[in-house]
Amino acid sequence: MTTIYSFQTAGRIIAGNDSLRELKNHLSILGDVKKAAIITTPFFETSSFIELIGEQLTGADISYEVLAEIQPEPTVGHIEDVFASLSGQSFDLLIGLGGGSALDAAKILSVMSTNDLPLRDLIGTDKVEKEGIPTILIPTTSGTGSEVTPNAIVTVPEAELKEGVVSRYLLPSLVILDPVLTLTLPPNITAATGMDAFTHSFESFISTKANPISDMFAMESMRLISRSIITACEEGSNLEARHDMLMGSAYGGMALTSAGTAAVHALAYPLGGKFHIPHGEANSMLLPHVTRVNLDAIQERMALIAKEIGVLTSREASSAEAAEALITQIEEWTKRLNIPQNLKVFGIKEEDVEDLATAASKVTRLLNNNPKELTIADMQGIYRKLLK
Ligand code: NAD
């Protein structure tokens, strides 16, 4: 565990069922805003949520446009195209509505608007020089926690990898966590994004940068997600379960902001960048296998999680038994939630393993947080386990 630690999050968070209706009461914190753009995906273009946001903006004398063209897991080129379509329109507020893809796009567009630099030059840590235009982020998946992180992820096709823009200037002014917006999320996306959130918290908890602040958010996040992920997937209209998942996901984002994710995410990036495997599915598939490789370094911490989320079968269980029970629980979730268990489903073959491991080994920003140093052979071994 690290000794000096820090934490930073969104300017203001409003949470709770129907909290989207409260937007109008918080617009004043954004200063003198005249024109907003709502950045979202085609799914929300004609939704009642856009109408509800629009009515509240109009009531505050803010004109707005809707840009409902964000693609899942956006590429650098796609975001540049969207930026070009915004140019010359002098927006002074961006509202991201959607899953991590829409929220990350809004975050990046905000800083591209004020930093005279191409997106590729913003990729990396602290490359953004100036504050962006203010953002409001409204998540509709319970997974990435992007609404509270200083990160935005883009797919870089030529590197066949996903990369992060990491800057405090990506943190939004306002976040609305309204579980009602997640009720339409289909079971498969609820499952993959929910396991993504669990992975954020798990990796933050075992990160070399784990600290008392990140531990608090990570543990509460895992507690909420573990008690509600099955219900949220199998009974999508259950608002209590949706509430747990959305808060669990935001807490996961807070945990990773302070402690960082680790090898699961590093190995997931080439699966997303080259084979377009949805981020949450890639993380879920990798989690048990990476955990087994890390096991001797994290057994005690895993026992703490197992105890907190109630997967222990006996009070006298040793740390080793507790850690094993936790891995079994994770495997059972992914099976019950129909998350693929094998990379072959995505067209990946044995001959791809070397390139995947080489690409993952370059994600040093996250591998440095892993509790154990992973060799290229370790990484190849993990991918191979998913090809059996
Ligand atoms: P997503 O945003 O790509 O959305 C997946 C699909 O779900 C889309 O088709 C979307 O339209 C649909 N959808 C979203 N909300 C819905 C709802 N309420 N009802 C019905 N359909 C809905 O998925 P995601 O997993 O939230 O985000 C993935 C992206 O976020 C990836 O690019 C990933 O790398 C990135 N990410 C970012 C961070 C961060 O901190 N910034 C962290 C993890 C992942």
mmCIF file of C-alpha atoms in Angstrom, residues 139-341:
data_model
loop_
_atom_site.group_PDB
_atom_site.id
_atom_site.type_symbol
_atom_site.label_atom_id
_atom_site.label_comp_id
_atom_site.label_asym_id
_atom_site.label_seq_id
_atom_site.Cartn_x
_atom_site.Cartn_y
_atom_site.Cartn_z
ATOM 1 C CA PRO A 139 -24.097 7.927 -17.272
ATOM 2 C CA THR A 140 -26.657 5.464 -18.646
ATOM 3 C CA THR A 141 -24.588 2.305 -18.147
ATOM 4 C CA SER A 142 -23.294 1.166 -14.762
ATOM 5 C CA GLY A 143 -19.765 0.267 -15.691
ATOM 6 C CA THR A 144 -16.999 2.639 -16.570
ATOM 7 C CA GLY A 145 -17.339 5.226 -13.806
ATOM 8 C CA SER A 146 -16.068 7.651 -16.465
ATOM 9 C CA GLU A 147 -18.297 10.369 -15.003
ATOM 10 C CA VAL A 148 -15.952 10.665 -12.011
ATOM 11 C CA THR A 149 -12.549 9.845 -13.512
ATOM 12 C CA PRO A 150 -9.903 12.091 -15.092
ATOM 13 C CA ASN A 151 -9.542 9.508 -17.901
ATOM 14 C CA ALA A 152 -10.984 9.172 -21.386
ATOM 15 C CA ILE A 153 -10.245 6.138 -23.512
ATOM 16 C CA VAL A 154 -9.868 6.122 -27.294
ATOM 17 C CA THR A 155 -9.211 3.337 -29.756
ATOM 18 C CA VAL A 156 -6.031 3.954 -31.729
ATOM 19 C CA PRO A 157 -6.468 1.753 -34.827
ATOM 20 C CA GLU A 158 -2.873 1.943 -36.105
ATOM 21 C CA ALA A 159 -1.550 0.803 -32.677
ATOM 22 C CA GLU A 160 -4.368 -1.797 -32.442
ATOM 23 C CA LEU A 161 -4.704 -0.615 -28.849
ATOM 24 C CA LYS A 162 -6.855 1.556 -26.655
ATOM 25 C CA GLU A 163 -5.139 4.484 -25.030
ATOM 26 C CA GLY A 164 -6.043 7.024 -22.388
ATOM 27 C CA VAL A 165 -6.129 10.796 -22.239
ATOM 28 C CA VAL A 166 -5.484 11.374 -18.534
ATOM 29 C CA SER A 167 -5.890 14.870 -17.137
ATOM 30 C CA ARG A 168 -7.563 16.607 -14.229
ATOM 31 C CA TYR A 169 -9.130 18.886 -16.859
ATOM 32 C CA LEU A 170 -11.357 15.966 -17.890
ATOM 33 C CA LEU A 171 -13.210 15.986 -14.573
ATOM 34 C CA PRO A 172 -16.742 17.321 -15.055
ATOM 35 C CA SER A 173 -18.392 20.227 -13.265
ATOM 36 C CA LEU A 174 -21.558 18.246 -12.611
ATOM 37 C CA VAL A 175 -22.572 14.577 -12.588
ATOM 38 C CA ILE A 176 -26.090 13.195 -12.437
ATOM 39 C CA LEU A 177 -26.434 9.606 -11.245
ATOM 40 C CA ASP A 178 -30.038 8.704 -12.027
ATOM 41 C CA PRO A 179 -30.649 4.935 -12.006
ATOM 42 C CA VAL A 180 -33.892 5.427 -13.972
ATOM 43 C CA LEU A 181 -31.722 6.093 -17.040
ATOM 44 C CA THR A 182 -30.246 2.603 -16.798
ATOM 45 C CA LEU A 183 -33.582 0.724 -16.786
ATOM 46 C CA THR A 184 -33.476 0.166 -20.568
ATOM 47 C CA LEU A 185 -30.012 -1.362 -20.491
ATOM 48 C CA PRO A 186 -30.313 -4.908 -21.943
ATOM 49 C CA PRO A 187 -29.109 -7.886 -19.839
ATOM 50 C CA ASN A 188 -25.927 -8.508 -21.843
ATOM 51 C CA ILE A 189 -24.735 -4.889 -21.543
ATOM 52 C CA THR A 190 -25.808 -4.762 -17.873
ATOM 53 C CA ALA A 191 -23.684 -7.863 -17.285
ATOM 54 C CA ALA A 192 -20.580 -6.737 -19.163
ATOM 55 C CA THR A 193 -20.616 -3.178 -17.806
ATOM 56 C CA GLY A 194 -21.381 -4.406 -14.278
ATOM 57 C CA MET A 195 -18.410 -6.758 -14.352
ATOM 58 C CA ASP A 196 -16.308 -3.886 -15.723
ATOM 59 C CA ALA A 197 -17.222 -1.850 -12.643
ATOM 60 C CA PHE A 198 -16.449 -4.790 -10.337
ATOM 61 C CA THR A 199 -13.073 -5.172 -12.068
ATOM 62 C CA HIS A 200 -12.275 -1.475 -11.521
ATOM 63 C CA SER A 201 -12.875 -1.855 -7.817
ATOM 64 C CA PHE A 202 -11.127 -5.209 -7.519
ATOM 65 C CA GLU A 203 -8.031 -3.965 -9.346
ATOM 66 C CA SER A 204 -7.989 -0.709 -7.350
ATOM 67 C CA PHE A 205 -8.131 -2.759 -4.144
ATOM 68 C CA ILE A 206 -5.133 -4.907 -5.115
ATOM 69 C CA SER A 207 -3.224 -2.093 -6.884
ATOM 70 C CA THR A 208 0.230 -1.116 -5.632
ATOM 71 C CA LYS A 209 -1.306 2.356 -5.230
ATOM 72 C CA ALA A 210 -4.227 1.151 -3.074
ATOM 73 C CA ASN A 211 -4.766 3.476 -0.130
ATOM 74 C CA PRO A 212 -7.375 4.152 2.567
ATOM 75 C CA ILE A 213 -9.479 6.385 0.290
ATOM 76 C CA SER A 214 -9.506 4.039 -2.696
ATOM 77 C CA ASP A 215 -10.083 1.026 -0.415
ATOM 78 C CA MET A 216 -13.211 2.623 1.018
ATOM 79 C CA PHE A 217 -14.737 3.267 -2.413
ATOM 80 C CA ALA A 218 -13.559 -0.050 -3.861
ATOM 81 C CA MET A 219 -14.965 -2.155 -1.030
ATOM 82 C CA GLU A 220 -18.348 -0.430 -0.999
ATOM 83 C CA SER A 221 -18.489 -0.701 -4.785
ATOM 84 C CA MET A 222 -17.809 -4.475 -4.681
ATOM 85 C CA ARG A 223 -20.388 -4.909 -1.913
ATOM 86 C CA LEU A 224 -23.112 -3.132 -3.897
ATOM 87 C CA ILE A 225 -22.302 -4.810 -7.207
ATOM 88 C CA SER A 226 -21.997 -8.313 -5.774
ATOM 89 C CA ARG A 227 -25.384 -8.071 -4.091
ATOM 90 C CA SER A 228 -27.181 -6.696 -7.165
ATOM 91 C CA ILE A 229 -25.502 -7.722 -10.419
ATOM 92 C CA ILE A 230 -27.583 -10.868 -10.925
ATOM 93 C CA THR A 231 -30.884 -9.110 -10.093
ATOM 94 C CA ALA A 232 -30.072 -6.134 -12.345
ATOM 95 C CA CYS A 233 -29.416 -8.512 -15.262
ATOM 96 C CA GLU A 234 -32.284 -10.914 -14.699
ATOM 97 C CA GLU A 235 -34.870 -8.394 -13.475
ATOM 98 C CA GLY A 236 -33.926 -5.227 -15.341
ATOM 99 C CA SER A 237 -36.833 -3.151 -13.997
ATOM 100 C CA ASN A 238 -35.671 -3.580 -10.387
ATOM 101 C CA LEU A 239 -34.782 0.009 -9.514
ATOM 102 C CA GLU A 240 -33.102 -0.883 -6.231
ATOM 103 C CA ALA A 241 -30.674 -3.188 -8.028
ATOM 104 C CA ARG A 242 -30.126 -0.550 -10.738
ATOM 105 C CA HIS A 243 -29.395 1.987 -7.978
ATOM 106 C CA ASP A 244 -26.790 -0.316 -6.406
ATOM 107 C CA MET A 245 -25.152 -0.884 -9.773
ATOM 108 C CA LEU A 246 -24.944 2.803 -10.689
ATOM 109 C CA MET A 247 -23.537 3.817 -7.304
ATOM 110 C CA GLY A 248 -21.200 0.793 -7.353
ATOM 111 C CA SER A 249 -19.924 1.864 -10.737
ATOM 112 C CA ALA A 250 -19.355 5.495 -9.681
ATOM 113 C CA TYR A 251 -17.533 4.336 -6.536
ATOM 114 C CA GLY A 252 -15.424 2.074 -8.779
ATOM 115 C CA GLY A 253 -14.481 5.136 -10.833
ATOM 116 C CA MET A 254 -13.538 6.992 -7.654
ATOM 117 C CA ALA A 255 -11.436 4.051 -6.471
ATOM 118 C CA LEU A 256 -9.549 3.781 -9.750
ATOM 119 C CA THR A 257 -8.962 7.541 -9.873
ATOM 120 C CA SER A 258 -7.018 7.220 -6.644
ATOM 121 C CA ALA A 259 -5.384 3.788 -7.032
ATOM 122 C CA GLY A 260 -5.414 2.941 -10.751
ATOM 123 C CA THR A 261 -6.330 -0.309 -12.454
ATOM 124 C CA ALA A 262 -3.765 -2.982 -13.217
ATOM 125 C CA ALA A 263 -2.942 -5.997 -15.413
ATOM 126 C CA VAL A 264 -6.530 -6.998 -16.263
ATOM 127 C CA HIS A 265 -7.024 -3.644 -17.943
ATOM 128 C CA ALA A 266 -3.591 -3.745 -19.600
ATOM 129 C CA LEU A 267 -4.375 -7.149 -21.149
ATOM 130 C CA ALA A 268 -7.888 -5.994 -22.117
ATOM 131 C CA TYR A 269 -6.682 -3.009 -24.167
ATOM 132 C CA PRO A 270 -5.354 -4.987 -27.173
ATOM 133 C CA LEU A 271 -8.488 -7.182 -27.109
ATOM 134 C CA GLY A 272 -10.537 -4.004 -27.556
ATOM 135 C CA GLY A 273 -8.102 -2.214 -29.860
ATOM 136 C CA LYS A 274 -7.495 -5.071 -32.292
ATOM 137 C CA PHE A 275 -10.474 -7.398 -31.950
ATOM 138 C CA HIS A 276 -13.154 -4.912 -30.830
ATOM 139 C CA ILE A 277 -14.193 -7.001 -27.849
ATOM 140 C CA PRO A 278 -16.435 -4.789 -25.671
ATOM 141 C CA HIS A 279 -14.399 -3.439 -22.771
ATOM 142 C CA GLY A 280 -16.540 -5.026 -20.026
ATOM 143 C CA GLU A 281 -16.494 -8.484 -21.640
ATOM 144 C CA ALA A 282 -12.713 -8.361 -22.092
ATOM 145 C CA ASN A 283 -12.229 -7.439 -18.428
ATOM 146 C CA SER A 284 -14.624 -10.143 -17.167
ATOM 147 C CA MET A 285 -12.958 -12.878 -19.189
ATOM 148 C CA LEU A 286 -9.486 -11.890 -18.022
ATOM 149 C CA LEU A 287 -10.241 -11.235 -14.340
ATOM 150 C CA PRO A 288 -10.137 -14.830 -12.969
ATOM 151 C CA HIS A 289 -7.055 -15.772 -15.010
ATOM 152 C CA VAL A 290 -5.006 -12.678 -14.144
ATOM 153 C CA THR A 291 -6.077 -13.108 -10.517
ATOM 154 C CA ARG A 292 -4.730 -16.682 -10.420
ATOM 155 C CA VAL A 293 -1.339 -15.432 -11.655
ATOM 156 C CA ASN A 294 -1.350 -12.612 -9.068
ATOM 157 C CA LEU A 295 -2.685 -14.861 -6.302
ATOM 158 C CA ASP A 296 0.395 -15.310 -4.101
ATOM 159 C CA ALA A 297 0.790 -11.516 -3.901
ATOM 160 C CA ILE A 298 -2.848 -10.682 -3.107
ATOM 161 C CA GLN A 299 -4.264 -13.546 -1.061
ATOM 162 C CA GLU A 300 -4.758 -11.512 2.128
ATOM 163 C CA ARG A 301 -6.488 -8.663 0.309
ATOM 164 C CA MET A 302 -8.723 -11.129 -1.536
ATOM 165 C CA ALA A 303 -9.706 -12.685 1.771
ATOM 166 C CA LEU A 304 -10.861 -9.252 2.951
ATOM 167 C CA ILE A 305 -13.063 -8.903 -0.133
ATOM 168 C CA ALA A 306 -14.437 -12.443 0.218
ATOM 169 C CA LYS A 307 -15.384 -11.717 3.820
ATOM 170 C CA GLU A 308 -17.003 -8.371 3.016
ATOM 171 C CA ILE A 309 -19.129 -9.625 0.111
ATOM 172 C CA GLY A 310 -20.081 -12.825 1.886
ATOM 173 C CA VAL A 311 -18.651 -15.559 -0.320
ATOM 174 C CA LEU A 312 -16.952 -17.452 2.503
ATOM 175 C CA THR A 313 -18.479 -20.808 3.321
ATOM 176 C CA SER A 314 -16.983 -21.022 6.811
ATOM 177 C CA ARG A 315 -15.775 -18.456 9.356
ATOM 178 C CA GLU A 316 -12.599 -20.496 9.867
ATOM 179 C CA ALA A 317 -11.622 -20.426 6.203
ATOM 180 C CA SER A 318 -7.945 -19.654 5.565
ATOM 181 C CA SER A 319 -6.889 -16.761 3.308
ATOM 182 C CA ALA A 320 -6.119 -19.265 0.563
ATOM 183 C CA GLU A 321 -9.600 -20.785 0.802
ATOM 184 C CA ALA A 322 -11.201 -17.346 0.894
ATOM 185 C CA ALA A 323 -9.274 -16.205 -2.188
ATOM 186 C CA GLU A 324 -10.262 -19.381 -4.028
ATOM 187 C CA ALA A 325 -13.922 -18.889 -3.052
ATOM 188 C CA LEU A 326 -13.783 -15.374 -4.481
ATOM 189 C CA ILE A 327 -12.349 -16.532 -7.816
ATOM 190 C CA THR A 328 -15.022 -19.226 -7.994
ATOM 191 C CA GLN A 329 -17.700 -16.614 -7.317
ATOM 192 C CA ILE A 330 -16.388 -14.394 -10.140
ATOM 193 C CA GLU A 331 -16.361 -17.369 -12.528
ATOM 194 C CA GLU A 332 -19.907 -18.298 -11.524
ATOM 195 C CA TRP A 333 -21.155 -14.753 -12.152
ATOM 196 C CA THR A 334 -19.676 -14.611 -15.632
ATOM 197 C CA LYS A 335 -21.152 -18.031 -16.527
ATOM 198 C CA ARG A 336 -24.609 -17.178 -15.181
ATOM 199 C CA LEU A 337 -24.504 -13.801 -16.942
ATOM 200 C CA ASN A 338 -23.592 -15.477 -20.258
ATOM 201 C CA ILE A 339 -20.398 -13.495 -20.671
ATOM 202 C CA PRO A 340 -18.170 -15.332 -23.185
ATOM 203 C CA GLN A 341 -15.445 -17.419 -21.574
#
